[in-house]
Amino acid sequence: MNIENEIESMAQELGLVSIGTAPISKYSGFPSGHHPCDYLPETITVITFAYPLNTTSILNLPKTRNQYTEEYDTVNQLLFQAAHQIARLLEKKGFSSLPIKPTAGVGDLTRLKSDFSHKHSAVQCGLGQFGLNNLLITPEHGPAVRLSSVLTTADISMDNSIGSNLCDSCERCLKVCPSGALNLYKDKFTPQTGRPMDKEKCSYYMQETLGGQSCGMCLKVCLRMSYKDDNTPRHLKPEV
């Protein structure tokens, strides 16, 4: 079994719903201080992967905010465990490999800025595209996923590709956002890079108004768009 097949097999065992890779050459646009080589200078490949959120707590927000916050935290823990296991597999094969956790570090919570942008990496790895809400939208699970990554010196190729834009710019996310963090820079949106947003407003609302709980309202309305009129799930991927 080659290394790609081993990683894909492990990903299935760990409950990941998608996994992809991109060569370090695709990360030339990442800002200084948040580039993969800032953490592992010899990085050859970035592996980014997704774990699905259970959707009931999302679709019933804000009443289920406690449950959504626990769901969010649980999936983050599962993702870092997955990153740890994938990095361990690669290190056993002699490749330096660094797992990057899904969330911002303690010093970056007020800016919601993590060491490394998993969403931008996910686009490079072919897992999905940005929505107007600056969330990653995937073909099978819409925005209801969390992400993590592993940087490695292994040369790995696991190709994925997303064709059509998965966001129709309905602007429901802009209208529902209680903090106003999404109101600016709509004209600068692209599915490949997202757009600027006021992360400090978003973080302040969750830390001060919600007492540290997760908000999720922009996720809820975007996820609602991935359901048919009879409330049964449908794939966001356009039918051919």
Tab-separated table of C-alpha atoms in Angstrom:
chain	number	residue	atom	x	y	z
A	1	MET	CA	0.000	0.000	0.000
A	2	ASN	CA	1.461	3.380	-0.977
A	3	ILE	CA	1.546	6.313	1.404
A	4	GLU	CA	-1.467	8.062	-0.168
A	5	ASN	CA	-3.595	4.948	0.275
A	6	GLU	CA	-2.437	4.563	3.876
A	7	ILE	CA	-3.435	8.140	4.670
A	8	GLU	CA	-6.805	7.762	2.932
A	9	SER	CA	-7.460	4.543	4.858
A	10	MET	CA	-6.575	6.238	8.144
A	11	ALA	CA	-8.762	9.223	7.241
A	12	GLN	CA	-11.766	6.925	6.801
A	13	GLU	CA	-11.075	5.215	10.134
A	14	LEU	CA	-10.866	8.609	11.845
A	15	GLY	CA	-14.222	9.759	10.421
A	16	LEU	CA	-12.824	12.432	8.113
A	17	VAL	CA	-15.132	13.221	5.184
A	18	SER	CA	-12.553	14.724	2.845
A	19	ILE	CA	-8.801	15.010	2.681
A	20	GLY	CA	-6.490	16.590	0.124
A	21	THR	CA	-2.950	17.781	-0.415
A	22	ALA	CA	-1.199	20.688	-2.066
A	23	PRO	CA	2.495	21.293	-2.803
A	24	ILE	CA	4.218	24.075	-0.911
A	25	SER	CA	4.473	26.081	-4.147
A	26	LYS	CA	0.727	26.839	-3.891
A	27	TYR	CA	1.234	28.761	-0.642
A	28	SER	CA	3.279	31.663	-2.015
A	29	GLY	CA	0.449	34.083	-1.224
A	30	PHE	CA	0.255	33.179	2.475
A	31	PRO	CA	1.320	36.086	4.732
A	32	SER	CA	4.634	36.130	6.551
A	33	GLY	CA	4.252	34.570	9.977
A	34	HIS	CA	1.462	32.288	8.784
A	35	HIS	CA	3.195	30.490	5.927
A	36	PRO	CA	3.738	26.715	6.347
A	37	CYS	CA	7.521	27.186	6.144
A	38	ASP	CA	7.409	29.527	9.145
A	39	TYR	CA	6.614	26.443	11.227
A	40	LEU	CA	8.317	23.670	9.266
A	41	PRO	CA	10.923	25.212	6.945
A	42	GLU	CA	11.371	21.992	4.971
A	43	THR	CA	7.653	21.603	4.214
A	44	ILE	CA	7.050	19.898	0.868
A	45	THR	CA	3.327	19.064	1.166
A	46	VAL	CA	0.374	20.410	3.133
A	47	ILE	CA	-2.416	17.983	4.010
A	48	THR	CA	-5.777	19.517	4.951
A	49	PHE	CA	-8.869	17.559	5.956
A	50	ALA	CA	-12.449	18.007	7.140
A	51	TYR	CA	-14.636	16.479	9.846
A	52	PRO	CA	-18.426	17.023	9.688
A	53	LEU	CA	-20.458	18.823	12.319
A	54	ASN	CA	-23.766	17.257	13.347
A	55	THR	CA	-26.327	19.670	11.951
A	56	THR	CA	-29.282	19.567	14.372
A	57	SER	CA	-27.669	21.913	16.894
A	58	ILE	CA	-26.826	24.312	14.047
A	59	LEU	CA	-30.243	24.340	12.418
A	60	ASN	CA	-31.985	25.057	15.735
A	61	LEU	CA	-29.840	28.016	16.751
A	62	PRO	CA	-30.002	30.201	18.790
A	63	LYS	CA	-32.004	27.999	21.203
A	64	THR	CA	-29.399	25.238	20.929
A	65	ARG	CA	-26.341	27.468	21.394
A	66	ASN	CA	-25.046	25.407	24.341
A	67	GLN	CA	-25.268	22.241	22.270
A	68	TYR	CA	-23.689	23.869	19.212
A	69	THR	CA	-20.775	25.163	21.296
A	70	GLU	CA	-20.148	21.661	22.646
A	71	GLU	CA	-20.414	20.202	19.137
A	72	TYR	CA	-17.907	22.753	17.850
A	73	ASP	CA	-15.437	22.012	20.655
A	74	THR	CA	-15.813	18.231	20.348
A	75	VAL	CA	-15.126	18.240	16.609
A	76	ASN	CA	-12.072	20.447	17.141
A	77	GLN	CA	-10.705	17.866	19.578
A	78	LEU	CA	-11.381	15.027	17.146
A	79	LEU	CA	-9.647	16.942	14.364
A	80	PHE	CA	-6.483	17.546	16.335
A	81	GLN	CA	-6.405	13.875	17.310
A	82	ALA	CA	-6.676	13.058	13.600
A	83	ALA	CA	-3.870	15.499	12.766
A	84	HIS	CA	-1.741	13.886	15.472
A	85	GLN	CA	-2.374	10.382	14.092
A	86	ILE	CA	-1.590	11.371	10.493
A	87	ALA	CA	1.601	13.149	11.595
A	88	ARG	CA	2.619	10.099	13.622
A	89	LEU	CA	2.087	7.816	10.607
A	90	LEU	CA	4.336	10.023	8.498
A	91	GLU	CA	7.003	10.424	11.175
A	92	LYS	CA	7.221	6.645	11.515
A	93	LYS	CA	8.102	6.623	7.822
A	94	GLY	CA	10.902	9.120	8.395
A	95	PHE	CA	9.171	12.372	7.388
A	96	SER	CA	9.104	15.418	9.661
A	97	SER	CA	5.411	16.242	10.118
A	98	LEU	CA	3.696	18.952	12.121
A	99	PRO	CA	-0.010	18.814	13.078
A	100	ILE	CA	-1.744	22.216	13.232
A	101	LYS	CA	-4.777	22.445	15.508
A	102	PRO	CA	-8.113	23.741	14.137
A	103	THR	CA	-8.473	26.792	16.376
A	104	ALA	CA	-6.663	30.019	17.175
A	105	GLY	CA	-4.069	29.977	19.933
A	106	VAL	CA	-4.765	31.555	23.299
A	107	GLY	CA	-3.020	34.794	22.329
A	108	ASP	CA	-5.026	35.112	19.116
A	109	LEU	CA	-8.570	34.536	20.358
A	110	THR	CA	-9.532	38.204	20.188
A	111	ARG	CA	-8.653	38.267	16.483
A	112	LEU	CA	-9.847	34.730	15.634
A	113	LYS	CA	-6.546	34.353	13.791
A	114	SER	CA	-4.860	30.964	13.991
A	115	ASP	CA	-1.253	30.095	13.196
A	116	PHE	CA	-2.289	28.827	9.778
A	117	SER	CA	-5.391	29.330	7.612
A	118	HIS	CA	-6.981	25.906	7.209
A	119	LYS	CA	-9.731	27.395	5.032
A	120	HIS	CA	-7.340	28.885	2.503
A	121	SER	CA	-5.367	25.647	2.531
A	122	ALA	CA	-8.548	23.632	2.004
A	123	VAL	CA	-9.206	25.608	-1.179
A	124	GLN	CA	-5.674	24.833	-2.385
A	125	CYS	CA	-6.237	21.157	-1.544
A	126	GLY	CA	-9.510	21.059	-3.502
A	127	LEU	CA	-11.874	20.460	-0.581
A	128	GLY	CA	-14.215	23.400	-1.184
A	129	GLN	CA	-14.522	27.131	-1.772
A	130	PHE	CA	-15.254	30.224	0.268
A	131	GLY	CA	-18.761	31.505	0.803
A	132	LEU	CA	-19.699	35.146	1.279
A	133	ASN	CA	-19.727	34.397	5.027
A	134	ASN	CA	-15.994	33.577	4.783
A	135	LEU	CA	-16.696	29.940	5.687
A	136	LEU	CA	-15.455	27.055	3.589
A	137	ILE	CA	-18.333	25.470	1.650
A	138	THR	CA	-17.892	21.847	0.633
A	139	PRO	CA	-19.851	19.928	-2.018
A	140	GLU	CA	-21.204	17.218	0.297
A	141	HIS	CA	-21.612	18.970	3.659
A	142	GLY	CA	-21.977	22.626	2.794
A	143	PRO	CA	-20.383	24.812	5.493
A	144	ALA	CA	-20.955	22.250	8.283
A	145	VAL	CA	-17.351	21.096	8.611
A	146	ARG	CA	-14.306	21.921	10.683
A	147	LEU	CA	-10.745	21.701	9.360
A	148	SER	CA	-7.228	20.831	10.404
A	149	SER	CA	-3.902	20.355	8.630
A	150	VAL	CA	-0.550	18.583	8.743
A	151	LEU	CA	2.667	20.031	7.316
A	152	THR	CA	5.108	17.393	6.129
A	153	THR	CA	8.384	16.821	4.333
A	154	ALA	CA	6.797	13.899	2.474
A	155	ASP	CA	5.998	14.355	-1.212
A	156	ILE	CA	2.317	13.334	-1.342
A	157	SER	CA	-0.300	13.889	-4.014
A	158	MET	CA	-4.011	13.377	-3.309
A	159	ASP	CA	-5.871	15.322	-5.962
A	160	ASN	CA	-9.284	16.919	-5.525
A	161	SER	CA	-10.965	19.615	-7.558
A	162	ILE	CA	-14.015	21.837	-7.181
A	163	GLY	CA	-15.492	23.131	-10.407
A	164	SER	CA	-18.384	25.546	-9.974
A	165	ASN	CA	-18.794	28.241	-7.334
A	166	LEU	CA	-20.683	26.749	-4.358
A	167	CYS	CA	-21.915	30.093	-2.980
A	168	ASP	CA	-24.710	31.914	-4.796
A	169	SER	CA	-24.129	35.170	-2.837
A	170	CYS	CA	-27.677	35.159	-1.453
A	171	GLU	CA	-26.476	37.520	1.342
A	172	ARG	CA	-28.528	35.786	4.047
A	173	CYS	CA	-25.358	35.481	6.108
A	174	LEU	CA	-24.785	39.248	5.945
A	175	LYS	CA	-28.322	39.978	7.114
A	176	VAL	CA	-28.329	37.499	10.008
A	177	CYS	CA	-24.882	38.319	11.472
A	178	PRO	CA	-25.601	39.887	14.909
A	179	SER	CA	-22.166	41.496	15.234
A	180	GLY	CA	-21.998	43.270	11.872
A	181	ALA	CA	-18.659	41.580	11.160
A	182	LEU	CA	-19.688	40.678	7.595
A	183	ASN	CA	-21.011	44.060	6.483
A	184	LEU	CA	-17.884	45.381	4.756
A	185	TYR	CA	-15.843	44.410	1.698
A	186	LYS	CA	-18.535	42.376	-0.064
A	187	ASP	CA	-17.187	43.612	-3.391
A	188	LYS	CA	-13.793	42.000	-2.662
A	189	PHE	CA	-15.189	38.471	-2.328
A	190	THR	CA	-13.835	35.617	-4.448
A	191	PRO	CA	-14.553	31.883	-3.978
A	192	GLN	CA	-10.808	31.197	-3.940
A	193	THR	CA	-9.700	33.766	-1.354
A	194	GLY	CA	-12.835	34.796	0.543
A	195	ARG	CA	-12.859	38.431	1.630
A	196	PRO	CA	-11.832	40.661	4.559
A	197	MET	CA	-14.139	40.638	7.570
A	198	ASP	CA	-14.075	42.290	10.969
A	199	LYS	CA	-12.871	39.365	13.058
A	200	GLU	CA	-12.540	41.505	16.169
A	201	LYS	CA	-16.264	42.336	16.032
A	202	CYS	CA	-17.095	38.652	15.606
A	203	SER	CA	-14.825	37.631	18.483
A	204	TYR	CA	-16.047	40.441	20.786
A	205	TYR	CA	-19.669	39.415	20.232
A	206	MET	CA	-18.948	35.797	21.143
A	207	GLN	CA	-16.691	36.592	24.092
A	208	GLU	CA	-18.634	39.483	25.616
A	209	THR	CA	-22.261	39.145	24.477
A	210	LEU	CA	-22.440	35.337	24.379
A	211	GLY	CA	-20.104	34.750	27.314
A	212	GLY	CA	-17.623	32.680	25.317
A	213	GLN	CA	-20.156	30.585	23.422
A	214	SER	CA	-20.027	30.063	19.667
A	215	CYS	CA	-22.454	32.068	17.507
A	216	GLY	CA	-23.029	30.067	14.330
A	217	MET	CA	-25.847	32.151	12.825
A	218	CYS	CA	-24.084	32.684	9.479
A	219	LEU	CA	-23.424	28.940	9.396
A	220	LYS	CA	-27.089	28.180	10.097
A	221	VAL	CA	-28.536	30.234	7.240
A	222	CYS	CA	-25.897	28.933	4.816
A	223	LEU	CA	-26.616	25.348	5.860
A	224	ARG	CA	-30.354	25.945	5.392
A	225	MET	CA	-29.619	26.647	1.736
A	226	SER	CA	-28.306	23.089	1.406
A	227	TYR	CA	-31.751	21.634	2.180
A	228	LYS	CA	-34.658	21.017	-0.127
A	229	ASP	CA	-38.082	22.528	0.483
A	230	ASP	CA	-39.149	19.321	2.260
A	231	ASN	CA	-36.202	19.756	4.695
A	232	THR	CA	-34.299	16.748	3.377
A	233	PRO	CA	-30.554	17.207	2.862
A	234	ARG	CA	-29.210	17.726	-0.616
A	235	HIS	CA	-25.685	18.052	-1.913
A	236	LEU	CA	-24.568	21.555	-2.751
A	237	LYS	CA	-22.616	20.238	-5.727
A	238	PRO	CA	-24.428	21.345	-8.909
A	239	GLU	CA	-26.090	18.527	-10.796
A	240	VAL	CA	-24.463	17.640	-14.099
